[in-house]
mmCIF file with all atom_site columns, C-alpha atoms in Angstrom:
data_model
loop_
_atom_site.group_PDB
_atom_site.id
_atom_site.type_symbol
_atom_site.label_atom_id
_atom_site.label_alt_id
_atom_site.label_comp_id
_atom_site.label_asym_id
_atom_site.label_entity_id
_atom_site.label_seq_id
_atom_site.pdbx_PDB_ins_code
_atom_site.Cartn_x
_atom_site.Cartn_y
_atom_site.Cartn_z
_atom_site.occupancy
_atom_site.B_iso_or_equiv
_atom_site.pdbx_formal_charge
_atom_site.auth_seq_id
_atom_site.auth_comp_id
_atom_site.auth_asym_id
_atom_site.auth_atom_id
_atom_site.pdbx_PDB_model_num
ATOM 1   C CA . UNK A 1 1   ? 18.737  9.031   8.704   1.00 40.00 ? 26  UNK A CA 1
ATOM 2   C CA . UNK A 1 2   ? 14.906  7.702   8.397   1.00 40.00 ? 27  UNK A CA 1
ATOM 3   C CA . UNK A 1 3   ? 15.951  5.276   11.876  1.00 41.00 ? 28  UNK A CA 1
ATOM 4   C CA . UNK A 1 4   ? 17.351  7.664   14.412  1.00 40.00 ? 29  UNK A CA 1
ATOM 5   C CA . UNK A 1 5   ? 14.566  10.572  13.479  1.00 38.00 ? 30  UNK A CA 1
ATOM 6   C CA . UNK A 1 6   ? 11.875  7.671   14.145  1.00 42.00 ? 31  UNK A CA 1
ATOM 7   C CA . UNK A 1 7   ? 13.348  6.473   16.919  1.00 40.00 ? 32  UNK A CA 1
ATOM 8   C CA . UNK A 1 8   ? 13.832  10.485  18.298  1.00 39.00 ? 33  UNK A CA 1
ATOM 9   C CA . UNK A 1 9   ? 10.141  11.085  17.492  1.00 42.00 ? 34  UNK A CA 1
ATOM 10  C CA . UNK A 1 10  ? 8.991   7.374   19.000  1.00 40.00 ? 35  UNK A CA 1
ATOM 11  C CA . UNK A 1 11  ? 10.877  8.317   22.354  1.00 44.00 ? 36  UNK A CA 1
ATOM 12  C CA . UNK A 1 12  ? 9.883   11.642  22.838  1.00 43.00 ? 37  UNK A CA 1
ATOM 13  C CA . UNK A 1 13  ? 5.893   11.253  21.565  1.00 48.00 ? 38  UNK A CA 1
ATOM 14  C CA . UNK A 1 14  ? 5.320   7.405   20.580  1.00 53.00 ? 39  UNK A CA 1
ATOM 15  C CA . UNK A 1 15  ? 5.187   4.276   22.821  1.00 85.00 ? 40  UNK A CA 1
ATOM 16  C CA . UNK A 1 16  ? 5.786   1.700   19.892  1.00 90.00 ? 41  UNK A CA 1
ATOM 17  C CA . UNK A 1 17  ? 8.396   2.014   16.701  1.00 95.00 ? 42  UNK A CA 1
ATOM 18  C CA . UNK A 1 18  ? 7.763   -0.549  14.193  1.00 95.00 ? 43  UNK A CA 1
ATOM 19  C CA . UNK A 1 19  ? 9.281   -1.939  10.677  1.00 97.00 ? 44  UNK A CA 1
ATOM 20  C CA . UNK A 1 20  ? 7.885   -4.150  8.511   1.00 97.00 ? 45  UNK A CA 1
ATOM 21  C CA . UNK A 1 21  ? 6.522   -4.810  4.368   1.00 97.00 ? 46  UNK A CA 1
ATOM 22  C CA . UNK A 1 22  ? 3.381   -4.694  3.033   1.00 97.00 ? 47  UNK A CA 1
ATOM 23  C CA . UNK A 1 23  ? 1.901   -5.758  -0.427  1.00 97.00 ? 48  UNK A CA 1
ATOM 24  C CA . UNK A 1 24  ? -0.671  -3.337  -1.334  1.00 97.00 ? 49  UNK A CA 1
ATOM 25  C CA . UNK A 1 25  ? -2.947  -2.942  -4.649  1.00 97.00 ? 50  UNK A CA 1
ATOM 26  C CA . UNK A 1 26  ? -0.515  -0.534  -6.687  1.00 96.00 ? 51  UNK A CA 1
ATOM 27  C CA . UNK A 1 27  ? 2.253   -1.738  -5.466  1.00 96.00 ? 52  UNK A CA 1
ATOM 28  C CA . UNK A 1 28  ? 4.515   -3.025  -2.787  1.00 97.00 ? 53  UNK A CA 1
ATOM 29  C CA . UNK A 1 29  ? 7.025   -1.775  -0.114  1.00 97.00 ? 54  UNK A CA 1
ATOM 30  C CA . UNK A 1 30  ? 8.092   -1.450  3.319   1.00 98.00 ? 55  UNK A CA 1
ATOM 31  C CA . UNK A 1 31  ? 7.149   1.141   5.828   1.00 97.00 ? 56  UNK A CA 1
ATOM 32  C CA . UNK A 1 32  ? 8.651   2.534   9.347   1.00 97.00 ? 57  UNK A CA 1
ATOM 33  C CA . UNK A 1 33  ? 5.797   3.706   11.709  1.00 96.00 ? 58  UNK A CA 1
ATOM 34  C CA . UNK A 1 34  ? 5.662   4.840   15.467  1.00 93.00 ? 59  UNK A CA 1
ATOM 35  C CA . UNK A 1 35  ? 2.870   4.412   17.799  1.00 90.00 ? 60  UNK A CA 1
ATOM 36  C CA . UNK A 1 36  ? 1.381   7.384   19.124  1.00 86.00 ? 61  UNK A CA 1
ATOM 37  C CA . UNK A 1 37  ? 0.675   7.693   22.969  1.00 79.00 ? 62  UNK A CA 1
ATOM 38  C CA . UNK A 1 38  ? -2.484  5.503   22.942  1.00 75.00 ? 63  UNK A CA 1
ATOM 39  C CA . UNK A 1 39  ? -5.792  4.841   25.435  1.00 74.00 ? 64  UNK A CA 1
ATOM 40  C CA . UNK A 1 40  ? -7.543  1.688   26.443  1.00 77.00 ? 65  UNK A CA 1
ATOM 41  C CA . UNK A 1 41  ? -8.099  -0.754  23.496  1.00 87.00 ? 66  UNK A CA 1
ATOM 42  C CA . UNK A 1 42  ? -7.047  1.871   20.817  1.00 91.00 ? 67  UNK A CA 1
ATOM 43  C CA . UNK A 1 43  ? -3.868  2.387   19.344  1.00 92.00 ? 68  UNK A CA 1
ATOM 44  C CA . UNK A 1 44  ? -2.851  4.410   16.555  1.00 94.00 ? 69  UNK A CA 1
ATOM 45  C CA . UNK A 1 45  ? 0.482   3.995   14.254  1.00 95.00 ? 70  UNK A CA 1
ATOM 46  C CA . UNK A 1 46  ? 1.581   6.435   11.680  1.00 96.00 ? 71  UNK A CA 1
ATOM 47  C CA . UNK A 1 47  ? 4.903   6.275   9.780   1.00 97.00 ? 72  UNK A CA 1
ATOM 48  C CA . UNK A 1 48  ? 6.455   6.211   5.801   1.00 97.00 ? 73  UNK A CA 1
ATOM 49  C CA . UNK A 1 49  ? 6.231   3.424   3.294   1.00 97.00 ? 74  UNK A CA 1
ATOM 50  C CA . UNK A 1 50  ? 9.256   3.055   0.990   1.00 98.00 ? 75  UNK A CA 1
ATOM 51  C CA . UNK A 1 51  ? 8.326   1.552   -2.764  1.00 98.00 ? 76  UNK A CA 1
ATOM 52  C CA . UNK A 1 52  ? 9.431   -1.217  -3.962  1.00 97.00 ? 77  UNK A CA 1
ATOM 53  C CA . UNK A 1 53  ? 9.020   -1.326  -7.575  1.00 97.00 ? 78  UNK A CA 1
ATOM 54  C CA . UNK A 1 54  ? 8.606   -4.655  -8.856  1.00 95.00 ? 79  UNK A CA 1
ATOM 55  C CA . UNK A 1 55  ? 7.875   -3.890  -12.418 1.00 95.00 ? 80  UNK A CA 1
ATOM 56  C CA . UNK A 1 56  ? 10.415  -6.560  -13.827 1.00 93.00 ? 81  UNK A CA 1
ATOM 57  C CA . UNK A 1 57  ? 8.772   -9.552  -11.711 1.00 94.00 ? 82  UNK A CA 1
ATOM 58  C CA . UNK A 1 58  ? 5.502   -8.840  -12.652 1.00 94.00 ? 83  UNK A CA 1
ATOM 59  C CA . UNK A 1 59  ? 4.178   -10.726 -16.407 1.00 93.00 ? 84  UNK A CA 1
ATOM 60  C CA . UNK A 1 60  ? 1.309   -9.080  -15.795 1.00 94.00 ? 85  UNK A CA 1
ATOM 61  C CA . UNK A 1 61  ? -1.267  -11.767 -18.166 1.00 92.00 ? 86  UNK A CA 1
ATOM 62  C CA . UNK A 1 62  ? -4.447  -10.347 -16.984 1.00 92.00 ? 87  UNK A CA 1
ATOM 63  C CA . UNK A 1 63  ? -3.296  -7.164  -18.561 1.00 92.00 ? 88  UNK A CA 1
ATOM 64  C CA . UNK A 1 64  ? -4.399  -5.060  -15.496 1.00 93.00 ? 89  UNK A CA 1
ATOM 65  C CA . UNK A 1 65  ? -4.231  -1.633  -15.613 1.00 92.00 ? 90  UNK A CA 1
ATOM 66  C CA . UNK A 1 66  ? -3.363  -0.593  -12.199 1.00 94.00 ? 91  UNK A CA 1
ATOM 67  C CA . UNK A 1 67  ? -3.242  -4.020  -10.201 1.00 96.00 ? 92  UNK A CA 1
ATOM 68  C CA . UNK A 1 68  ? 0.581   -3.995  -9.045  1.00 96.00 ? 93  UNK A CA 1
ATOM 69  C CA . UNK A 1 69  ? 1.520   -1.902  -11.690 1.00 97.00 ? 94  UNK A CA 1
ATOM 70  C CA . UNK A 1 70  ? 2.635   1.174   -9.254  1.00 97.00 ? 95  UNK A CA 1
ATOM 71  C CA . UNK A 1 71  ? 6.075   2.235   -10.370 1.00 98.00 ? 96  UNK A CA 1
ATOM 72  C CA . UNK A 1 72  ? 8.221   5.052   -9.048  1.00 98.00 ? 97  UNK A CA 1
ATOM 73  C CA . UNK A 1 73  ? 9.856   6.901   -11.742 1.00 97.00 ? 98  UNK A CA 1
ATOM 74  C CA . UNK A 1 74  ? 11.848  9.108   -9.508  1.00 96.00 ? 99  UNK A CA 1
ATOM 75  C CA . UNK A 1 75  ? 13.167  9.085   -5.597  1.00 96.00 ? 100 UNK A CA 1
ATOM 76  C CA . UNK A 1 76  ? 10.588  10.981  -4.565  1.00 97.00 ? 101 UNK A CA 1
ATOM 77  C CA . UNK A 1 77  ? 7.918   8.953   -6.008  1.00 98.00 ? 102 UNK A CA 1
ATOM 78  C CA . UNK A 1 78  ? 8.960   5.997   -3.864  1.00 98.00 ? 103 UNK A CA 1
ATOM 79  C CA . UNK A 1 79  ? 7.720   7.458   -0.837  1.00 97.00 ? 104 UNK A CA 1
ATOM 80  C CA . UNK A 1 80  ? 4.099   7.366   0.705   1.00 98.00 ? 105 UNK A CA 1
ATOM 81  C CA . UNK A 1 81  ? 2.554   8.239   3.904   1.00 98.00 ? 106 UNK A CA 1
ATOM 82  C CA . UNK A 1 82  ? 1.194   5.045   6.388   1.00 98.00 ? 107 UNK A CA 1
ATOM 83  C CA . UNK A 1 83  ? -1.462  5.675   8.847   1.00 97.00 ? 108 UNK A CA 1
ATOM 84  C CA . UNK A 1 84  ? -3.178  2.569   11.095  1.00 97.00 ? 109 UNK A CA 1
ATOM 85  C CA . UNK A 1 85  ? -5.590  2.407   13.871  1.00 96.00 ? 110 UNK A CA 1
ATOM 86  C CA . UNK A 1 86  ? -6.290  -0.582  15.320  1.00 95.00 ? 111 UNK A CA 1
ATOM 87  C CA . UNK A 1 87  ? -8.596  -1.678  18.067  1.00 95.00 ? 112 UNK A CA 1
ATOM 88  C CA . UNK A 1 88  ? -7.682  -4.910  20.298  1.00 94.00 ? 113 UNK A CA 1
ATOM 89  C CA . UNK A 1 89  ? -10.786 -8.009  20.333  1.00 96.00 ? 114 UNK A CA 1
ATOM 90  C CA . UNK A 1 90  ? -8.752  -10.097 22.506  1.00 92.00 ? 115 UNK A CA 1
ATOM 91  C CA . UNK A 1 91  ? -5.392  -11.224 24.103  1.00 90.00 ? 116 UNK A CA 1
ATOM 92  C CA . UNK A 1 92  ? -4.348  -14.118 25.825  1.00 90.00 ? 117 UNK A CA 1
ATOM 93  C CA . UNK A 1 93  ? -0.681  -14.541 27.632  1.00 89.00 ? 118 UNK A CA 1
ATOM 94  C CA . UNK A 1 94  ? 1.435   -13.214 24.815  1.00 92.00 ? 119 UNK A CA 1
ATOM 95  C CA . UNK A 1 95  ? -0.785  -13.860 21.697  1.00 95.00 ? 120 UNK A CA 1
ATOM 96  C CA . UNK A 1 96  ? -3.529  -11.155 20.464  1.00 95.00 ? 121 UNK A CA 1
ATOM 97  C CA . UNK A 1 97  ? -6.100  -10.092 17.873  1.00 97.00 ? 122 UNK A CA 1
ATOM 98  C CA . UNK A 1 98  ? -7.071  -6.502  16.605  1.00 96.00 ? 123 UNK A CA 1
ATOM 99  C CA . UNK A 1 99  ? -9.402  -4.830  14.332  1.00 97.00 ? 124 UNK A CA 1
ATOM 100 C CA . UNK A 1 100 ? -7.361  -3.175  11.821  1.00 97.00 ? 125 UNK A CA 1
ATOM 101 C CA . UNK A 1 101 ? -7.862  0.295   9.758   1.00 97.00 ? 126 UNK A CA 1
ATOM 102 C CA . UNK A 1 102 ? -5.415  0.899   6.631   1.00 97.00 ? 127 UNK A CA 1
ATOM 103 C CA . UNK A 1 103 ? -4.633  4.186   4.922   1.00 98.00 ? 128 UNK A CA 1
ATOM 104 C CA . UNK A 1 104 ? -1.978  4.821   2.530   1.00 98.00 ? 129 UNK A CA 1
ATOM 105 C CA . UNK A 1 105 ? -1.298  8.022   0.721   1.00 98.00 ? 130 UNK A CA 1
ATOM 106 C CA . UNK A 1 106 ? 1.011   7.928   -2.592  1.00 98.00 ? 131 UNK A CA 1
ATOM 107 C CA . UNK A 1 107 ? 1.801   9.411   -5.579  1.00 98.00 ? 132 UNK A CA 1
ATOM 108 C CA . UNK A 1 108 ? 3.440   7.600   -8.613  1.00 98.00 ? 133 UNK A CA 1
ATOM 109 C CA . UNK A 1 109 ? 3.943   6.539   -11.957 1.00 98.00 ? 134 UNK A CA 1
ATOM 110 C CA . UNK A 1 110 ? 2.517   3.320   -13.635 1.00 97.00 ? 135 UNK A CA 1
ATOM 111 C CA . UNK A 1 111 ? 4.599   1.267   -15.960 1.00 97.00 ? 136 UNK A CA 1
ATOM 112 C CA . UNK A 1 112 ? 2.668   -1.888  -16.922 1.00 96.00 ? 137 UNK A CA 1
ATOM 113 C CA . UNK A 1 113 ? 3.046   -4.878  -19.463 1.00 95.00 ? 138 UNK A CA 1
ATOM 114 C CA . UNK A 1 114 ? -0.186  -5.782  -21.960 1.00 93.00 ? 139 UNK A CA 1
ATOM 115 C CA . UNK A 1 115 ? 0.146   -9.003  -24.220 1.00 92.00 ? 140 UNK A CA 1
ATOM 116 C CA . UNK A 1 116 ? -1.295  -8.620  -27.453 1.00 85.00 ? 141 UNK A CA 1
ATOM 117 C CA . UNK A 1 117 ? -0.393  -10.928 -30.564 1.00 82.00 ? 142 UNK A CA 1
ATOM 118 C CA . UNK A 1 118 ? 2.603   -11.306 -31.277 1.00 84.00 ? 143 UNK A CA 1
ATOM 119 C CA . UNK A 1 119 ? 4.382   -9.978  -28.666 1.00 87.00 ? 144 UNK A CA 1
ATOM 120 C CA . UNK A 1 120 ? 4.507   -7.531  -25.442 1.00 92.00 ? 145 UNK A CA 1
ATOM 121 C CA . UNK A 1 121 ? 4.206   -3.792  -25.646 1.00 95.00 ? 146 UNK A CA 1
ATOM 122 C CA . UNK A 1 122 ? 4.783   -1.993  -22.564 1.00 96.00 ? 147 UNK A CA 1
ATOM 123 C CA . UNK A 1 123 ? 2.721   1.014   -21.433 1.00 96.00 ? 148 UNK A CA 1
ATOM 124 C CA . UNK A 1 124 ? 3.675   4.318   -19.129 1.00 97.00 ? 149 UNK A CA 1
ATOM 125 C CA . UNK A 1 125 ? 1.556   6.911   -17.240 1.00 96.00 ? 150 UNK A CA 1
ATOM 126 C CA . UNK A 1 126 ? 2.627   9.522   -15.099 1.00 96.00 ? 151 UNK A CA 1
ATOM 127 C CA . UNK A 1 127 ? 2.565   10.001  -11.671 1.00 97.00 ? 152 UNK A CA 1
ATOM 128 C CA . UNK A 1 128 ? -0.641  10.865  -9.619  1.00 96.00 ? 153 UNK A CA 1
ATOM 129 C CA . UNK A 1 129 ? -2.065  10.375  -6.264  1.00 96.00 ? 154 UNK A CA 1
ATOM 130 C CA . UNK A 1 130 ? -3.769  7.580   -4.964  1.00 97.00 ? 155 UNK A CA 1
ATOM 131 C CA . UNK A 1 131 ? -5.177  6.492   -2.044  1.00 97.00 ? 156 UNK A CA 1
ATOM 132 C CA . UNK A 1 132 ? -6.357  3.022   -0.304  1.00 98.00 ? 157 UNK A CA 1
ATOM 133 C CA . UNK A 1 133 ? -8.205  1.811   2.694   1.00 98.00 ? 158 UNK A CA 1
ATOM 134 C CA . UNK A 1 134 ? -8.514  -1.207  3.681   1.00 98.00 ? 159 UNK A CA 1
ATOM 135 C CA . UNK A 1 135 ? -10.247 -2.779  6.655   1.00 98.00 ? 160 UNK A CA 1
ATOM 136 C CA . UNK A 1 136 ? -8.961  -6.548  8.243   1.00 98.00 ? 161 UNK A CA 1
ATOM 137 C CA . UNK A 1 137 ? -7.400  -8.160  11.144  1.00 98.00 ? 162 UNK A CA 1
ATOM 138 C CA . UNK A 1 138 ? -3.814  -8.408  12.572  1.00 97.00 ? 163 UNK A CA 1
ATOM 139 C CA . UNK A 1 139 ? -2.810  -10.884 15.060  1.00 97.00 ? 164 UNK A CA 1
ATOM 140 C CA . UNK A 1 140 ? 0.667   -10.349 17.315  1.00 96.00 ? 165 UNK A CA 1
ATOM 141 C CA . UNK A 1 141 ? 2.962   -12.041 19.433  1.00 96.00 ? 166 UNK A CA 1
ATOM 142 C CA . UNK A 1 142 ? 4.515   -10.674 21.965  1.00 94.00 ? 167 UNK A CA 1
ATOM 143 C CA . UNK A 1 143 ? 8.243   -12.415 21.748  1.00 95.00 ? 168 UNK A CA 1
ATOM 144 C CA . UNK A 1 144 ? 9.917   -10.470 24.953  1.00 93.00 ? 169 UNK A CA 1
ATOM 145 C CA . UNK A 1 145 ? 8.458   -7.457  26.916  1.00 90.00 ? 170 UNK A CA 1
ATOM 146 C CA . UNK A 1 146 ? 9.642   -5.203  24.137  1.00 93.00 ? 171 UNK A CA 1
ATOM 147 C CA . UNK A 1 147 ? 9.537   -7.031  21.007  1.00 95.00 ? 172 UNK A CA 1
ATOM 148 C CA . UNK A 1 148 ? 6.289   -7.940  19.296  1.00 94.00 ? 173 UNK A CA 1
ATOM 149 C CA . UNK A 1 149 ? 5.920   -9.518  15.940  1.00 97.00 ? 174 UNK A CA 1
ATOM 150 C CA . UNK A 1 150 ? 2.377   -9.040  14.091  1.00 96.00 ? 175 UNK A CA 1
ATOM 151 C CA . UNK A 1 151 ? 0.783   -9.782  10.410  1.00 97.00 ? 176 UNK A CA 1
ATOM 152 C CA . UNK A 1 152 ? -1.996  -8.299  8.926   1.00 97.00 ? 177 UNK A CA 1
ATOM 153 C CA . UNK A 1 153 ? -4.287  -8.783  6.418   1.00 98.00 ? 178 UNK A CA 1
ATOM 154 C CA . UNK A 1 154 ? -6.911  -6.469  5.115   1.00 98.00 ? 179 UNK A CA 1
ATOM 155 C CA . UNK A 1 155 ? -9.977  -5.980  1.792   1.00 98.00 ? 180 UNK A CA 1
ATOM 156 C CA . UNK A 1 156 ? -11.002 -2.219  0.968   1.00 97.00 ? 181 UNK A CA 1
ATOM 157 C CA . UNK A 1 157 ? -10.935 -0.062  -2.181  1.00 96.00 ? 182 UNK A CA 1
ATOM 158 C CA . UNK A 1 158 ? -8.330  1.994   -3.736  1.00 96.00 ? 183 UNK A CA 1
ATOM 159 C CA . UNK A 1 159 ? -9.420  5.589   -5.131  1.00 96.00 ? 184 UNK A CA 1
ATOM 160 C CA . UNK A 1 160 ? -6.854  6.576   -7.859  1.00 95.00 ? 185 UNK A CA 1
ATOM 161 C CA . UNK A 1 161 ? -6.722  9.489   -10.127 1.00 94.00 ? 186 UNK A CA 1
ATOM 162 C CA . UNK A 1 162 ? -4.442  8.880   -13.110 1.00 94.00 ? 187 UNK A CA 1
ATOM 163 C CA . UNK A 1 163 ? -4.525  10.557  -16.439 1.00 91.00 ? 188 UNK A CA 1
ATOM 164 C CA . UNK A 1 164 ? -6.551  9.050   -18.989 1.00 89.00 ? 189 UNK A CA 1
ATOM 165 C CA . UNK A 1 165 ? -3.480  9.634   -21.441 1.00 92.00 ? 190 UNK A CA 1
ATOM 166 C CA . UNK A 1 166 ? -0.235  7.857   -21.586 1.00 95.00 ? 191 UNK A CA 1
ATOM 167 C CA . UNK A 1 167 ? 2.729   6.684   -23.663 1.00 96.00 ? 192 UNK A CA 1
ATOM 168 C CA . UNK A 1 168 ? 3.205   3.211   -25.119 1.00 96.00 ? 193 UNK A CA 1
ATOM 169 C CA . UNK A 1 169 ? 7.479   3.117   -24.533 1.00 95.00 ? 194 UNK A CA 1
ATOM 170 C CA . UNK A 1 170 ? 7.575   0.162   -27.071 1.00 94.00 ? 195 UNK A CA 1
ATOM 171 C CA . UNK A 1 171 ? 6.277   1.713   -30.212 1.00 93.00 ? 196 UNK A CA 1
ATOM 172 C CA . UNK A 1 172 ? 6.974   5.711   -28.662 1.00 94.00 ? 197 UNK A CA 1
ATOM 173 C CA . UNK A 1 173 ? 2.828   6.547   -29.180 1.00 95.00 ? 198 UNK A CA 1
ATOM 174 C CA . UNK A 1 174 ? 0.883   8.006   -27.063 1.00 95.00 ? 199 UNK A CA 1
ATOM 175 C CA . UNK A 1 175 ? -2.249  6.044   -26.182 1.00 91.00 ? 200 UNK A CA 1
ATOM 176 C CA . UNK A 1 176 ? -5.450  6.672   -24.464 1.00 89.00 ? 201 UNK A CA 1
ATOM 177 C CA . UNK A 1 177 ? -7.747  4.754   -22.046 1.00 81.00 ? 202 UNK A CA 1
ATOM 178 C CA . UNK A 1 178 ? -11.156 4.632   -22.069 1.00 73.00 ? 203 UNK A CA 1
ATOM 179 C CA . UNK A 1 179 ? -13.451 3.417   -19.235 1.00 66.00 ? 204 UNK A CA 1
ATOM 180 C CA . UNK A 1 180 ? -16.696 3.430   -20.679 1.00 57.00 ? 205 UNK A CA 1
ATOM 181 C CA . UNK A 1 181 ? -19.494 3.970   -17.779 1.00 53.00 ? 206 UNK A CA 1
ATOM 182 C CA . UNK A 1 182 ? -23.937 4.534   -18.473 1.00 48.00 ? 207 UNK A CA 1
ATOM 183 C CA . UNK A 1 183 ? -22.490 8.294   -18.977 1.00 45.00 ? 208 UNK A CA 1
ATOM 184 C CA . UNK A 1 184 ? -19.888 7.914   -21.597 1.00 43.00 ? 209 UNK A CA 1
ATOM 185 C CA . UNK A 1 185 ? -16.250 8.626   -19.718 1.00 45.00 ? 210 UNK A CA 1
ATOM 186 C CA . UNK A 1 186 ? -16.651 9.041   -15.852 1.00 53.00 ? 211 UNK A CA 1
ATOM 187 C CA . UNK A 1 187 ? -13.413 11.300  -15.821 1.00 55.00 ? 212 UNK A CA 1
ATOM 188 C CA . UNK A 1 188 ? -10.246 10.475  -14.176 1.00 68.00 ? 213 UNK A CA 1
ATOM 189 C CA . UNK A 1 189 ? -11.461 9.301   -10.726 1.00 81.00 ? 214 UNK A CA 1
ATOM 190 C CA . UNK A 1 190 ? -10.910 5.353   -10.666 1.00 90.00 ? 215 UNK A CA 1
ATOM 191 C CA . UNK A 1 191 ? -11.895 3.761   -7.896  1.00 92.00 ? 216 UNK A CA 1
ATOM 192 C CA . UNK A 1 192 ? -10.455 -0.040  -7.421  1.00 93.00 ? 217 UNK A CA 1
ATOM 193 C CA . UNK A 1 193 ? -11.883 -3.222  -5.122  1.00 95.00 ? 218 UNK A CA 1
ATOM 194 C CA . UNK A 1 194 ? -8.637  -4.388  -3.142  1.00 97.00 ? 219 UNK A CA 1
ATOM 195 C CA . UNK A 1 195 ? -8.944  -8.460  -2.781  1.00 94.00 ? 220 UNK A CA 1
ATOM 196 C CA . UNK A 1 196 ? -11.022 -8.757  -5.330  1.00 88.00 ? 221 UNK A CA 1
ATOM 197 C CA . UNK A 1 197 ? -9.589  -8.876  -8.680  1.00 81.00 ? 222 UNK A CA 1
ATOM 198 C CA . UNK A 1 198 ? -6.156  -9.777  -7.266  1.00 87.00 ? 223 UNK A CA 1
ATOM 199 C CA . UNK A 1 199 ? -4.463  -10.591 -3.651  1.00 92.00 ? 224 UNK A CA 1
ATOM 200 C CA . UNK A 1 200 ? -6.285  -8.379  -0.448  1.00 96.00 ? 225 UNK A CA 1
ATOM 201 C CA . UNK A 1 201 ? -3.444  -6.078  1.301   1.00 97.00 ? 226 UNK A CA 1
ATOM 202 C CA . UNK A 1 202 ? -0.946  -7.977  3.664   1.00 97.00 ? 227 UNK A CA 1
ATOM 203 C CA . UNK A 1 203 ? 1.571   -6.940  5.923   1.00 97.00 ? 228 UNK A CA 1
ATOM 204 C CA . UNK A 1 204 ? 3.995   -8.200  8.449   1.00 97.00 ? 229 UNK A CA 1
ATOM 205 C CA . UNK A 1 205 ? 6.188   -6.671  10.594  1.00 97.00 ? 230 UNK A CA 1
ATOM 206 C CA . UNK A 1 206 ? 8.431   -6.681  13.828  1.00 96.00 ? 231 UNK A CA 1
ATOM 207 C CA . UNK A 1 207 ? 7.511   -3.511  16.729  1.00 95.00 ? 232 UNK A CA 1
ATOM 208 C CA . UNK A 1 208 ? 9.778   -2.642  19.548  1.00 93.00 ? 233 UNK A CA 1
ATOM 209 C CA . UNK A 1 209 ? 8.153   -1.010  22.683  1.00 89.00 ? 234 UNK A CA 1
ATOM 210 C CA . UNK A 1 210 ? 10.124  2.511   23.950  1.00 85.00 ? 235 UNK A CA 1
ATOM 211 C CA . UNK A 1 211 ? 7.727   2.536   27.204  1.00 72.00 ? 236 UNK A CA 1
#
């Protein structure tokens, strides 16, 4: 049903529809945008991101606490909401570069691994919403008049607002975390560097042009 709506809404508002994965700081997934009618060198796309969760191929050694530990504990957790302006620096023939904006809106679980001696526990929180921007390039190719393929990659923060309580599912306790600031416990705004403790956001995808 997600297809034919997008492709409604892309021909009766949008010039571009586009589909495509991205691997972002919580977690990773792949998203269906349209492009609204744009002006000049600005364009605008705005669409939904599907989850992935990818909770069993993730060892998780660092023992992050949020770093591609998103997890989507029901169906509507796997959702989130895509928005991405970009502005074009240059194109030649059928190649191009563009300045690139990143928003994505979510709201999900966390279900992470932590290695202590002698073995694994694994740790739950519940859903909340989170929110990253990133800033970066994406480069395209235009393969036909009406097909484009493009990748993206981008660095930014993610601002996150879980619960500083949760449940360790291996022992059945509840646990707490502590982020210890010059103030004592800053509350339960987190905010997160994309890119810097782990990958940056990336994205690829494949656009058809309605116009």
């Amino acid at each position: 049903m997600i297809v034919p709506i997008a492709l409604l809404l892309g021909r009766g508002y949008g010039q571009q529809v586009s589909v495509g994965g991205s691997i972002n700081y919580l977690s990773n997934g792949v998203h269906l945008t349209y492009r609204l009618p744009s002006q000049s060198r600005w364009t605008l796309d705005a669409g939904l991101r599907v989850m992935v969760n990818t909770y069993a191929l993730n060892a998780n050694r660092q023992n992050y606490v949020y770093y591609q530990n998103g997890y989507a504990a029901n169906l509507w957790q796997h959702s989130g909401l895509l928005v991405r302006p970009q502005f074009r620096i240059f194109g030649y023939r059928h190649i191009g570069l563009n300045a690139m904006g990143n928003m994505l809106l979510s709201c999900h679980a966390l279900k992470y691994k932590k290695h202590r001696w002698p073995g694994t526990e694994v740790y739950f929180k519940k859903a909340a919403p989170a929110m990253e921007v990133t800033i970066g390039l994406n480069a395209y190719w235009n393969i036909s008049k009406k097909v484009q393929v493009n990748a993206g990659i981008g660095y930014g923060i993610a601002l996150l607002h879980y619960s500083q309580y949760g449940v360790n599912l291996t022992t059945g306790e509840p646990v707490t975390t502590i982020r210890i600031g010059k103030r004592g416990y800053q509350g339960r705004w987190d905010i997160e560097y994309v890119g810097l403790d782990g990958m940056p956001m990336f994205t690829m995808g494949v656009s058809y042009r309605l116009k």
